[in-house]
Short mmCIF file of C-alpha atoms in Angstrom, two decimals:
data_model
loop_
_atom_site.label_atom_id
_atom_site.label_comp_id
_atom_site.label_asym_id
_atom_site.label_seq_id
_atom_site.Cartn_x
_atom_site.Cartn_y
_atom_site.Cartn_z
CA MET W 1 -26.58 27.74 -8.85
CA PRO W 2 -23.76 28.69 -11.18
CA LYS W 3 -20.56 26.60 -11.04
CA ARG W 4 -18.15 28.30 -8.49
CA GLN W 5 -14.52 28.71 -9.37
CA PHE W 6 -12.14 27.80 -6.61
CA ARG W 7 -8.50 28.63 -7.09
CA LEU W 8 -5.81 28.20 -4.53
CA THR W 9 -3.12 31.07 -4.00
CA ASP W 10 0.53 30.27 -3.66
CA GLY W 11 0.14 30.85 0.21
CA ALA W 12 -2.80 28.37 0.23
CA SER W 13 -0.57 25.90 -1.53
CA ALA W 14 2.26 26.38 1.10
CA GLU W 15 -0.45 25.90 3.71
CA ILE W 16 -1.50 22.55 2.07
CA GLU W 17 2.21 21.25 1.92
CA ALA W 18 2.74 22.14 5.62
CA ALA W 19 -0.61 20.29 6.40
CA PHE W 20 0.47 17.25 4.36
CA ALA W 21 3.80 17.16 6.20
CA GLU W 22 2.02 17.34 9.77
CA LEU W 23 -0.31 14.57 8.64
CA ARG W 24 2.64 12.30 7.58
CA ARG W 25 4.39 13.14 10.96
CA GLN W 26 1.33 12.10 12.90
CA LEU W 27 0.66 9.00 11.09
CA ASP W 28 4.46 8.03 10.74
CA VAL W 29 4.40 8.05 7.05
CA THR W 30 7.82 8.08 5.47
CA LEU W 31 8.23 9.10 1.85
CA GLY W 32 11.94 8.12 1.22
CA PHE W 33 13.93 5.03 1.96
CA GLY W 34 17.18 4.40 3.89
CA HIS W 35 20.59 3.82 2.23
CA ASP W 36 20.48 0.10 2.94
CA VAL W 37 17.10 -0.34 1.43
CA LEU W 38 18.03 1.75 -1.74
CA ALA W 39 21.18 -0.46 -1.98
CA ASP W 40 19.19 -3.76 -1.70
CA ALA W 41 16.78 -2.51 -4.43
CA GLU W 42 19.67 -1.49 -6.81
CA ARG W 43 21.18 -5.00 -6.22
CA ALA W 44 17.78 -6.78 -6.72
CA ALA W 45 17.06 -4.78 -10.04
CA ARG W 46 20.39 -5.76 -11.54
CA SER W 47 20.13 -9.53 -10.41
CA PRO W 48 16.74 -10.86 -9.56
CA LEU W 49 16.79 -14.04 -7.04
CA GLU W 50 14.94 -16.45 -9.52
CA ALA W 51 14.81 -17.05 -13.12
CA PRO W 52 11.28 -17.50 -14.69
CA ASP W 53 10.30 -20.98 -15.43
CA ALA W 54 8.71 -20.18 -18.87
CA ASP W 55 8.93 -17.64 -21.63
CA GLU W 56 5.51 -16.14 -22.50
CA THR W 57 6.78 -13.02 -24.02
CA SER W 58 4.83 -13.99 -27.34
CA ILE W 59 1.57 -13.29 -25.72
CA PRO W 60 0.41 -9.67 -26.37
CA PHE W 61 -0.45 -8.69 -22.80
CA VAL W 62 -1.68 -4.99 -22.16
CA THR W 63 -1.91 -2.89 -18.81
CA ILE W 64 -4.94 -0.71 -18.11
CA ASP W 65 -4.31 1.89 -15.46
CA PRO W 66 -4.58 5.72 -14.78
CA PRO W 67 -2.31 7.42 -17.25
CA THR W 68 0.28 8.75 -14.83
CA SER W 69 0.77 5.23 -13.05
CA MET W 70 4.17 3.77 -13.26
CA ASP W 71 3.77 0.87 -10.63
CA LEU W 72 2.05 -1.56 -13.05
CA ASP W 73 1.05 -4.56 -11.26
CA GLN W 74 -1.19 -6.37 -13.76
CA ALA W 75 -1.33 -7.17 -17.27
CA VAL W 76 -4.18 -9.04 -19.17
CA HIS W 77 -4.62 -11.15 -22.30
CA ILE W 78 -7.97 -12.92 -23.17
CA GLU W 79 -8.75 -15.14 -26.00
CA ARG W 80 -11.66 -17.35 -27.04
CA ARG W 81 -11.33 -21.00 -26.25
CA GLY W 82 -14.09 -23.12 -27.65
CA SER W 83 -17.40 -21.74 -26.26
CA GLY W 84 -15.52 -20.05 -23.31
CA TYR W 85 -12.43 -18.01 -22.89
CA ARG W 86 -8.80 -18.28 -21.71
CA VAL W 87 -7.91 -15.29 -19.39
CA ARG W 88 -4.21 -14.80 -18.76
CA TYR W 89 -3.39 -12.33 -16.04
CA ALA W 90 0.32 -11.45 -15.46
CA ILE W 91 1.05 -10.22 -12.00
CA ALA W 92 4.43 -8.42 -11.24
CA ASP W 93 6.68 -11.01 -9.60
CA VAL W 94 7.87 -9.00 -6.62
CA ALA W 95 9.16 -12.19 -4.80
CA SER W 96 11.84 -12.59 -7.42
CA PHE W 97 13.42 -9.32 -6.19
CA VAL W 98 12.85 -9.21 -2.47
CA THR W 99 15.13 -11.31 -0.22
CA PRO W 100 13.17 -12.48 2.79
CA GLY W 101 14.44 -10.83 5.94
CA GLY W 102 16.51 -8.43 3.85
CA PRO W 103 16.33 -4.48 4.19
CA MET W 104 13.44 -4.25 1.49
CA ASP W 105 11.48 -7.01 3.20
CA VAL W 106 11.72 -5.46 6.71
CA GLU W 107 10.89 -1.99 5.40
CA ALA W 108 7.91 -3.41 3.46
CA HIS W 109 6.60 -5.00 6.58
CA ARG W 110 6.78 -1.65 8.47
CA ARG W 111 4.79 0.15 5.69
CA GLY W 112 2.26 -2.47 4.58
CA GLU W 113 1.12 -0.76 1.54
CA THR W 114 1.71 2.15 -0.74
CA LEU W 115 -0.02 5.36 0.33
CA TYR W 116 -1.13 7.90 -2.22
CA ALA W 117 -1.18 11.73 -1.99
CA PRO W 118 -1.43 14.38 -4.69
CA ASP W 119 2.24 15.64 -4.14
CA GLU W 120 4.10 12.31 -3.61
CA LYS W 121 3.56 8.52 -2.81
CA ALA W 122 4.88 6.82 0.15
CA ARG W 123 5.82 3.75 -1.73
CA LEU W 124 5.92 0.05 -0.49
CA TYR W 125 8.98 -0.56 -2.36
CA PRO W 126 11.79 1.78 -3.73
CA PRO W 127 11.05 3.12 -7.25
CA GLN W 128 13.82 1.18 -8.69
CA LEU W 129 11.58 -1.81 -8.36
CA SER W 130 7.94 -0.39 -7.96
CA GLU W 131 8.24 1.78 -10.98
CA GLY W 132 11.28 0.09 -12.73
CA ALA W 133 12.62 -3.45 -12.74
CA ALA W 134 9.43 -5.10 -11.31
CA SER W 135 6.78 -3.00 -12.93
CA LEU W 136 5.00 -4.42 -16.01
CA LEU W 137 6.02 -1.39 -18.18
CA PRO W 138 5.44 -1.81 -22.02
CA ASP W 139 8.02 -3.05 -24.28
CA GLN W 140 10.14 -4.52 -21.38
CA ASP W 141 10.72 -8.24 -20.60
CA ARG W 142 9.72 -8.74 -17.11
CA PRO W 143 9.28 -11.67 -14.61
CA ALA W 144 5.69 -12.14 -13.65
CA LEU W 145 3.32 -14.60 -12.06
CA VAL W 146 1.03 -15.55 -14.92
CA TRP W 147 -2.38 -16.75 -13.81
CA THR W 148 -3.99 -18.91 -16.77
CA MET W 149 -7.54 -19.13 -16.10
CA ASP W 150 -10.11 -21.14 -18.28
CA VAL W 151 -13.57 -19.71 -18.23
CA ASP W 152 -16.90 -21.20 -19.51
CA GLU W 153 -19.45 -19.47 -21.67
CA THR W 154 -21.13 -18.28 -18.42
CA GLY W 155 -17.94 -16.61 -17.03
CA GLU W 156 -17.45 -19.31 -14.47
CA GLY W 157 -13.62 -20.27 -13.90
CA ILE W 158 -13.21 -24.11 -14.56
CA GLU W 159 -9.29 -24.35 -14.38
CA VAL W 160 -6.41 -22.30 -13.14
CA ASP W 161 -2.65 -22.55 -13.39
CA VAL W 162 -0.07 -20.21 -11.77
CA ARG W 163 3.61 -20.23 -12.87
CA ARG W 164 6.57 -17.88 -12.96
CA ALA W 165 7.07 -16.71 -16.50
CA LEU W 166 8.86 -13.88 -18.49
CA VAL W 167 6.37 -11.50 -20.02
CA ARG W 168 6.25 -8.48 -22.17
CA SER W 169 3.53 -5.93 -22.26
CA ARG W 170 2.63 -4.54 -25.68
CA ALA W 171 0.83 -1.30 -24.55
CA LYS W 172 0.17 0.83 -21.58
CA LEU W 173 -3.42 1.82 -21.84
CA SER W 174 -5.36 4.32 -19.84
CA TYR W 175 -9.01 3.62 -18.76
CA GLU W 176 -10.32 6.61 -20.52
CA GLY W 177 -8.55 5.60 -23.87
CA ALA W 178 -9.69 1.94 -23.68
CA GLN W 179 -13.35 3.05 -22.80
CA ARG W 180 -13.13 5.39 -25.81
CA SER W 181 -12.04 2.84 -28.12
CA LEU W 182 -14.96 0.75 -27.15
CA ASP W 183 -17.43 3.67 -27.58
CA ASP W 184 -16.19 4.51 -31.01
CA GLY W 185 -15.63 1.00 -32.45
CA SER W 186 -11.84 1.00 -32.63
CA ALA W 187 -11.27 -1.43 -29.77
CA ASP W 188 -9.06 -4.43 -30.43
CA ASP W 189 -10.04 -8.15 -29.57
CA VAL W 190 -8.50 -8.14 -26.10
CA ILE W 191 -10.48 -5.04 -25.06
CA LEU W 192 -13.67 -6.42 -26.70
CA LEU W 193 -13.24 -9.63 -24.76
CA LEU W 194 -12.49 -7.94 -21.62
CA ARG W 195 -15.99 -6.24 -21.82
CA GLU W 196 -17.46 -9.62 -22.73
CA VAL W 197 -16.03 -11.48 -19.81
CA GLY W 198 -16.18 -8.70 -17.50
CA THR W 199 -19.99 -8.41 -18.13
CA LYS W 200 -20.41 -12.09 -17.62
CA ARG W 201 -18.55 -11.96 -14.28
CA GLN W 202 -20.77 -8.94 -13.14
CA GLU W 203 -23.81 -11.12 -14.06
CA ARG W 204 -22.31 -13.94 -11.94
CA GLU W 205 -21.89 -11.58 -9.06
CA ALA W 206 -25.38 -10.56 -9.06
CA ARG W 207 -26.53 -14.18 -9.06
CA ARG W 208 -24.56 -15.15 -6.16
CA GLY W 209 -25.51 -12.03 -4.05
CA GLY W 210 -22.35 -10.03 -4.27
CA VAL W 211 -22.79 -6.31 -4.07
CA SER W 212 -20.58 -3.19 -4.89
CA LEU W 213 -21.78 0.36 -3.89
CA PRO W 214 -22.09 2.70 -7.01
CA LEU W 215 -20.65 5.61 -5.04
CA PRO W 216 -18.90 8.49 -7.09
CA GLU W 217 -15.26 8.80 -6.21
CA GLN W 218 -14.03 12.05 -4.42
CA GLU W 219 -11.00 12.43 -6.48
CA VAL W 220 -7.98 14.78 -5.81
CA THR W 221 -6.22 16.34 -8.84
CA ARG W 222 -3.27 18.67 -9.20
CA GLY W 223 -2.95 20.89 -12.15
CA PRO W 224 -1.12 24.14 -13.20
CA ASP W 225 -3.41 26.16 -10.79
CA GLY W 226 -2.90 23.81 -7.70
CA TYR W 227 -5.23 21.28 -6.22
CA ASP W 228 -8.78 20.40 -6.91
CA LEU W 229 -11.54 18.08 -5.78
CA GLU W 230 -14.18 16.48 -8.04
CA TYR W 231 -16.57 13.68 -8.09
CA ARG W 232 -15.83 10.98 -10.70
CA ALA W 233 -18.17 8.05 -11.69
CA PRO W 234 -16.07 5.17 -12.56
CA LEU W 235 -16.03 4.09 -16.24
CA PRO W 236 -17.62 0.88 -17.20
CA ILE W 237 -14.22 -0.62 -18.36
CA GLU W 238 -12.89 -0.18 -14.73
CA GLY W 239 -15.58 -2.55 -13.56
CA TRP W 240 -14.93 -5.13 -16.17
CA ASN W 241 -11.26 -4.95 -15.41
CA ALA W 242 -11.86 -5.24 -11.71
CA GLN W 243 -13.91 -8.40 -12.30
CA ILE W 244 -10.80 -10.02 -13.76
CA SER W 245 -8.90 -9.01 -10.61
CA LEU W 246 -11.78 -10.49 -8.46
CA MET W 247 -11.70 -13.72 -10.37
CA THR W 248 -7.94 -14.04 -9.82
CA GLY W 249 -8.43 -13.27 -6.12
CA MET W 250 -11.23 -15.87 -5.94
CA ALA W 251 -9.09 -18.50 -7.68
CA ALA W 252 -6.26 -17.75 -5.23
CA ALA W 253 -8.58 -18.29 -2.25
CA GLU W 254 -9.76 -21.63 -3.76
CA LEU W 255 -6.28 -22.78 -4.13
CA MET W 256 -5.21 -22.07 -0.76
CA LEU W 257 -8.35 -23.50 0.83
CA THR W 258 -7.80 -26.63 -1.02
CA GLY W 259 -4.15 -26.60 0.03
CA GLU W 260 -5.11 -25.75 3.63
CA VAL W 261 -2.76 -22.89 3.77
CA GLY W 262 -2.85 -19.28 3.10
CA ILE W 263 -4.41 -15.87 3.96
CA LEU W 264 -7.81 -14.72 3.02
CA ARG W 265 -9.46 -11.32 2.84
CA THR W 266 -12.64 -11.63 4.84
CA VAL W 267 -15.76 -9.55 5.53
CA PRO W 268 -18.49 -10.80 7.98
CA ALA W 269 -22.14 -10.71 6.86
CA PRO W 270 -24.03 -7.56 7.89
CA ASP W 271 -25.43 -7.43 11.36
CA PRO W 272 -29.22 -7.87 11.16
CA SER W 273 -29.78 -4.78 13.35
CA ARG W 274 -27.74 -2.73 10.74
CA LEU W 275 -29.87 -4.10 7.92
CA ALA W 276 -33.23 -3.31 9.72
CA ARG W 277 -31.87 0.18 10.20
CA LEU W 278 -31.05 0.59 6.59
CA ARG W 279 -34.54 -0.49 5.59
CA ARG W 280 -35.92 1.88 7.99
CA THR W 281 -33.76 4.48 6.33
CA ALA W 282 -35.00 3.49 2.90
CA LYS W 283 -38.54 3.98 4.11
CA ALA W 284 -37.78 7.53 5.48
CA LEU W 285 -36.09 8.38 2.18
CA ASP W 286 -39.09 7.11 0.16
CA VAL W 287 -37.00 4.60 -1.52
CA PRO W 288 -39.14 1.57 -2.37
CA TRP W 289 -37.58 -1.67 -0.90
CA PRO W 290 -40.12 -4.51 -1.62
CA GLU W 291 -40.51 -7.39 0.83
CA GLY W 292 -38.35 -10.34 -0.50
CA LEU W 293 -35.87 -8.07 -2.43
CA ALA W 294 -32.47 -8.80 -1.16
CA TYR W 295 -30.13 -5.95 -0.13
CA PRO W 296 -27.74 -6.52 -3.13
CA ASP W 297 -30.62 -6.47 -5.59
CA LEU W 298 -31.79 -3.14 -3.98
CA ILE W 299 -28.36 -1.58 -4.33
CA ARG W 300 -28.16 -2.44 -8.03
CA THR W 301 -31.23 -0.13 -8.63
CA MET W 302 -29.60 2.85 -6.93
CA ASP W 303 -28.59 5.93 -8.89
CA PRO W 304 -26.05 8.02 -6.88
CA ASN W 305 -27.31 11.03 -8.81
CA LEU W 306 -30.60 11.12 -7.10
CA PRO W 307 -30.43 12.72 -3.52
CA ASN W 308 -32.42 10.18 -1.74
CA HIS W 309 -30.38 7.34 -3.31
CA ALA W 310 -27.06 9.08 -2.54
CA ALA W 311 -28.12 9.20 1.12
CA LEU W 312 -29.16 5.45 1.25
CA LEU W 313 -25.91 4.52 -0.32
CA ALA W 314 -23.82 6.62 2.27
CA GLU W 315 -25.68 4.67 4.92
CA ALA W 316 -25.14 1.49 3.24
CA ALA W 317 -21.34 1.97 3.21
CA GLY W 318 -21.24 1.35 6.83
CA LEU W 319 -23.28 -1.87 6.73
CA MET W 320 -20.48 -4.27 6.27
CA ARG W 321 -17.95 -3.87 8.96
CA GLY W 322 -15.19 -6.08 10.45
CA SER W 323 -13.05 -6.60 7.25
CA GLY W 324 -9.74 -8.12 7.86
CA TYR W 325 -7.39 -10.82 6.88
CA THR W 326 -7.45 -14.56 8.12
CA ALA W 327 -4.45 -16.73 8.06
CA PHE W 328 -4.48 -20.53 8.43
CA ASP W 329 -2.24 -23.55 8.19
CA HIS W 330 -3.89 -26.99 8.14
CA ASP W 331 -6.93 -25.67 9.87
CA ALA W 332 -9.56 -24.07 7.47
CA PRO W 333 -11.16 -20.74 8.79
CA GLU W 334 -14.39 -21.10 10.38
CA ASP W 335 -15.86 -18.19 8.44
CA PRO W 336 -13.83 -17.79 5.14
CA ILE W 337 -16.26 -15.72 3.23
CA HIS W 338 -16.09 -12.08 1.98
CA ALA W 339 -19.58 -11.13 2.36
CA ALA W 340 -19.64 -8.19 0.07
CA LEU W 341 -18.60 -10.59 -2.77
CA ALA W 342 -20.50 -13.53 -1.58
CA SER W 343 -17.45 -15.64 -2.15
CA THR W 344 -14.10 -16.61 -0.81
CA TYR W 345 -11.25 -14.11 -1.87
CA ALA W 346 -7.74 -13.29 -1.32
CA HIS W 347 -5.65 -10.20 -2.26
CA THR W 348 -3.04 -11.07 -4.84
CA THR W 349 -3.19 -8.81 -7.85
CA ALA W 350 -1.26 -5.69 -6.45
CA PRO W 351 1.96 -6.89 -4.93
CA LEU W 352 3.86 -3.68 -5.97
CA ARG W 353 1.36 -1.80 -3.67
CA ARG W 354 0.28 -4.25 -0.96
CA LEU W 355 2.47 -6.44 1.04
CA VAL W 356 0.11 -9.58 1.44
CA ASP W 357 -0.12 -9.94 -2.17
CA ARG W 358 3.46 -11.14 -2.47
CA TYR W 359 2.76 -14.02 0.01
CA VAL W 360 -0.54 -14.99 -1.47
CA GLY W 361 1.11 -15.19 -5.03
CA GLU W 362 4.04 -17.29 -3.82
CA ALA W 363 1.55 -19.66 -1.80
CA CYS W 364 -0.65 -20.05 -4.86
CA ARG W 365 2.43 -20.68 -7.30
CA ALA W 366 3.59 -23.47 -5.08
CA LEU W 367 0.16 -25.20 -4.57
CA SER W 368 -0.59 -24.83 -8.18
CA ALA W 369 2.47 -27.02 -8.76
CA GLY W 370 1.65 -29.37 -5.99
CA HIS W 371 4.13 -28.03 -3.61
CA GLU W 372 4.26 -26.58 -0.06
CA PRO W 373 4.45 -22.84 -0.07
CA PRO W 374 8.11 -21.60 0.83
CA ASP W 375 9.22 -21.58 4.38
CA TRP W 376 9.64 -17.72 4.34
CA VAL W 377 5.91 -17.51 3.45
CA LEU W 378 4.79 -20.03 6.06
CA ALA W 379 6.86 -18.37 8.72
CA GLU W 380 5.25 -15.03 8.14
CA LEU W 381 1.58 -16.00 7.69
CA PRO W 382 0.59 -15.82 11.21
CA GLY W 383 1.80 -12.24 11.62
CA LEU W 384 0.45 -10.85 8.53
CA PRO W 385 -3.06 -10.13 9.58
CA ALA W 386 -1.91 -7.62 12.19
CA VAL W 387 0.55 -6.01 9.81
CA MET W 388 -2.11 -5.49 7.00
CA ASP W 389 -4.77 -4.41 9.58
CA GLU W 390 -2.47 -1.62 11.00
CA SER W 391 -1.50 -0.55 7.53
CA GLY W 392 -5.18 -0.55 6.51
CA ARG W 393 -6.06 1.76 9.34
CA ARG W 394 -3.15 4.07 8.49
CA ALA W 395 -4.06 4.15 4.73
CA SER W 396 -7.77 5.21 5.76
CA GLN W 397 -6.63 7.70 8.00
CA TYR W 398 -4.15 9.16 5.54
CA GLU W 399 -6.69 9.13 2.72
CA ALA W 400 -9.19 10.81 4.82
CA GLY W 401 -6.72 13.55 6.05
CA ILE W 402 -5.57 14.36 2.51
CA VAL W 403 -9.02 14.97 1.45
CA SER W 404 -9.91 16.98 4.50
CA ILE W 405 -6.90 19.16 4.00
CA LEU W 406 -7.90 19.99 0.56
CA GLU W 407 -11.66 20.45 1.30
CA ALA W 408 -10.70 23.12 3.95
CA ALA W 409 -8.17 24.83 1.51
CA LEU W 410 -10.69 25.08 -1.24
CA LEU W 411 -13.19 26.60 1.20
CA GLN W 412 -11.34 28.71 3.48
CA SER W 413 -11.91 32.00 1.48
CA SER W 414 -15.75 31.41 1.48
CA ILE W 415 -16.45 31.57 5.24
CA GLY W 416 -19.98 32.73 5.56
CA ASP W 417 -21.03 31.67 2.09
CA THR W 418 -23.93 29.47 1.40
CA PHE W 419 -23.92 26.27 -0.86
CA ASP W 420 -26.40 23.68 -2.28
CA ALA W 421 -25.87 20.30 -0.61
CA VAL W 422 -27.70 16.93 -0.01
CA VAL W 423 -28.07 15.53 3.43
CA VAL W 424 -26.56 12.03 3.21
CA GLU W 425 -26.45 11.10 6.90
CA ALA W 426 -28.39 12.43 9.96
CA ASP W 427 -27.46 11.77 13.62
CA ASP W 428 -29.86 9.84 15.81
CA ASP W 429 -29.67 12.53 18.39
CA ASP W 430 -30.73 15.28 15.89
CA ASP W 431 -27.57 17.28 16.53
CA GLY W 432 -26.54 17.41 13.01
CA GLY W 433 -25.17 15.15 10.19
CA THR W 434 -23.19 14.95 7.08
CA VAL W 435 -23.79 16.79 3.95
CA GLN W 436 -22.50 16.42 0.25
CA LEU W 437 -21.80 19.70 -1.58
CA THR W 438 -22.58 19.61 -5.30
CA ASP W 439 -19.68 22.02 -6.15
CA PRO W 440 -16.97 21.78 -5.07
CA ALA W 441 -16.79 17.98 -4.33
CA VAL W 442 -17.06 18.27 -0.35
CA THR W 443 -18.51 15.96 2.09
CA ALA W 444 -18.57 17.53 5.65
CA ARG W 445 -20.19 17.87 9.01
CA CYS W 446 -23.36 20.22 9.25
CA GLN W 447 -24.85 21.23 12.57
CA GLY W 448 -28.64 21.70 12.64
CA ASP W 449 -31.60 20.10 14.35
CA GLU W 450 -33.56 17.52 12.40
CA LEU W 451 -31.55 17.52 9.23
CA PRO W 452 -33.73 16.28 6.38
CA LEU W 453 -32.14 13.13 5.32
CA GLY W 454 -31.79 12.54 1.47
CA GLU W 455 -33.18 16.20 0.78
CA ARG W 456 -31.42 19.14 -0.94
CA VAL W 457 -30.79 21.87 1.48
CA GLU W 458 -28.69 25.10 1.71
CA VAL W 459 -25.92 25.34 4.14
CA ARG W 460 -23.53 28.03 5.37
CA LEU W 461 -19.85 27.51 5.70
CA GLU W 462 -18.80 28.29 9.36
CA LEU W 463 -15.26 26.65 9.65
CA ALA W 464 -12.58 25.72 7.33
CA ASP W 465 -9.30 24.97 8.97
CA VAL W 466 -6.46 23.44 6.97
CA LEU W 467 -4.08 22.61 9.62
CA LYS W 468 -6.64 21.10 11.75
CA ARG W 469 -8.24 19.23 8.83
CA GLN W 470 -11.81 20.50 9.68
CA VAL W 471 -14.82 21.85 7.65
CA ARG W 472 -18.06 22.48 9.28
CA PHE W 473 -21.36 23.87 7.94
CA THR W 474 -24.71 24.95 9.52
CA LEU W 475 -28.05 24.68 8.00
CA ALA W 476 -28.80 28.02 6.40
#
């Protein structure tokens, strides 16, 4: 089928803005900040609470992010060290700017994390910090928590040190630009070593039984003609960069477990009944799953461009449920594992965008130096899981709502039209399921008896309501 063109009129864009506003009202999402919070941010930007312990501005760190990002949490530098590597990961030192119990801190606990939409962010901290004084912008001296991790030739971390230091990023790289430099042979040593270490870490992940689903992202873009949706497969460098972040989170978990105090990100092992259902689904989709082949190894063979593989991956996305946060103080958690990573893990590399990372960073800095975490960290640990669980629920609902609004807006002029789609989920009661359109990038409910899971079908658009955030198809 020829590629369809979907353009939004000015009226449609106005309807989208109204739907965004209603979604924010329903979820209590606030874009701006009160005068007391802004004043607190202005003061902190002028006069941080603590001076860095060391000066590491001579290290040529770089950041790698989407090109429009200004809230830069992480900067990386990698060098060879004997047969292994030394990885330095600088993380924005938000604790140097936020007074415990102060206006910014109270507001951050209410928000939990930054929420993203195509028109505007609902930031965790005011832009004076998150996109200014605390962000690791290029050619600016910034306080950071510098994680120095020595890694052996297999990619295994063997030593870690965390300290507060002054850093200076040399360049703000984009994923696309960094990947292009690797592909055309112009990449510098840091990017080449990022690929090398990232690949070794991916191999270690496979050996220990970790898994990440290779699902294409449903990405919202905004251009001169309005909003659009597209499927985007992550670039290889995004996976390698993510491995450095994951390694840091694993090091954080180990530090806190050894020190018997902290907060972990946990995911329970999949329920055996769900795993059995996934095996039955694979059989129905004609996806070979040999006896003895572990679930993570099967997932690594999946190609999301194949309809039956895409359907199995969609089913697998619901396999591991019950993710959350586990805080502890002198009593190690009974089940500290993040099952998807097959390791212990903590969130610590995005403190500008996620509240818990500030606490983990400060706990690890203290434990690395042989000290107890600060009193303000210990006092808030018991309540952090509830705060983060609530913000996570709100973030999921917000992201799904934004996408649903745009799906409906893109399709509302096409009621009655037919589309090519793949059935990625079929209800047990044969009342319908979920289909994924090829173009535009829409995933929505479809009514119809006995939808053929994993097969290509033709569907007819019956409903596209922007304000209600609903799209519905029927089998044509």
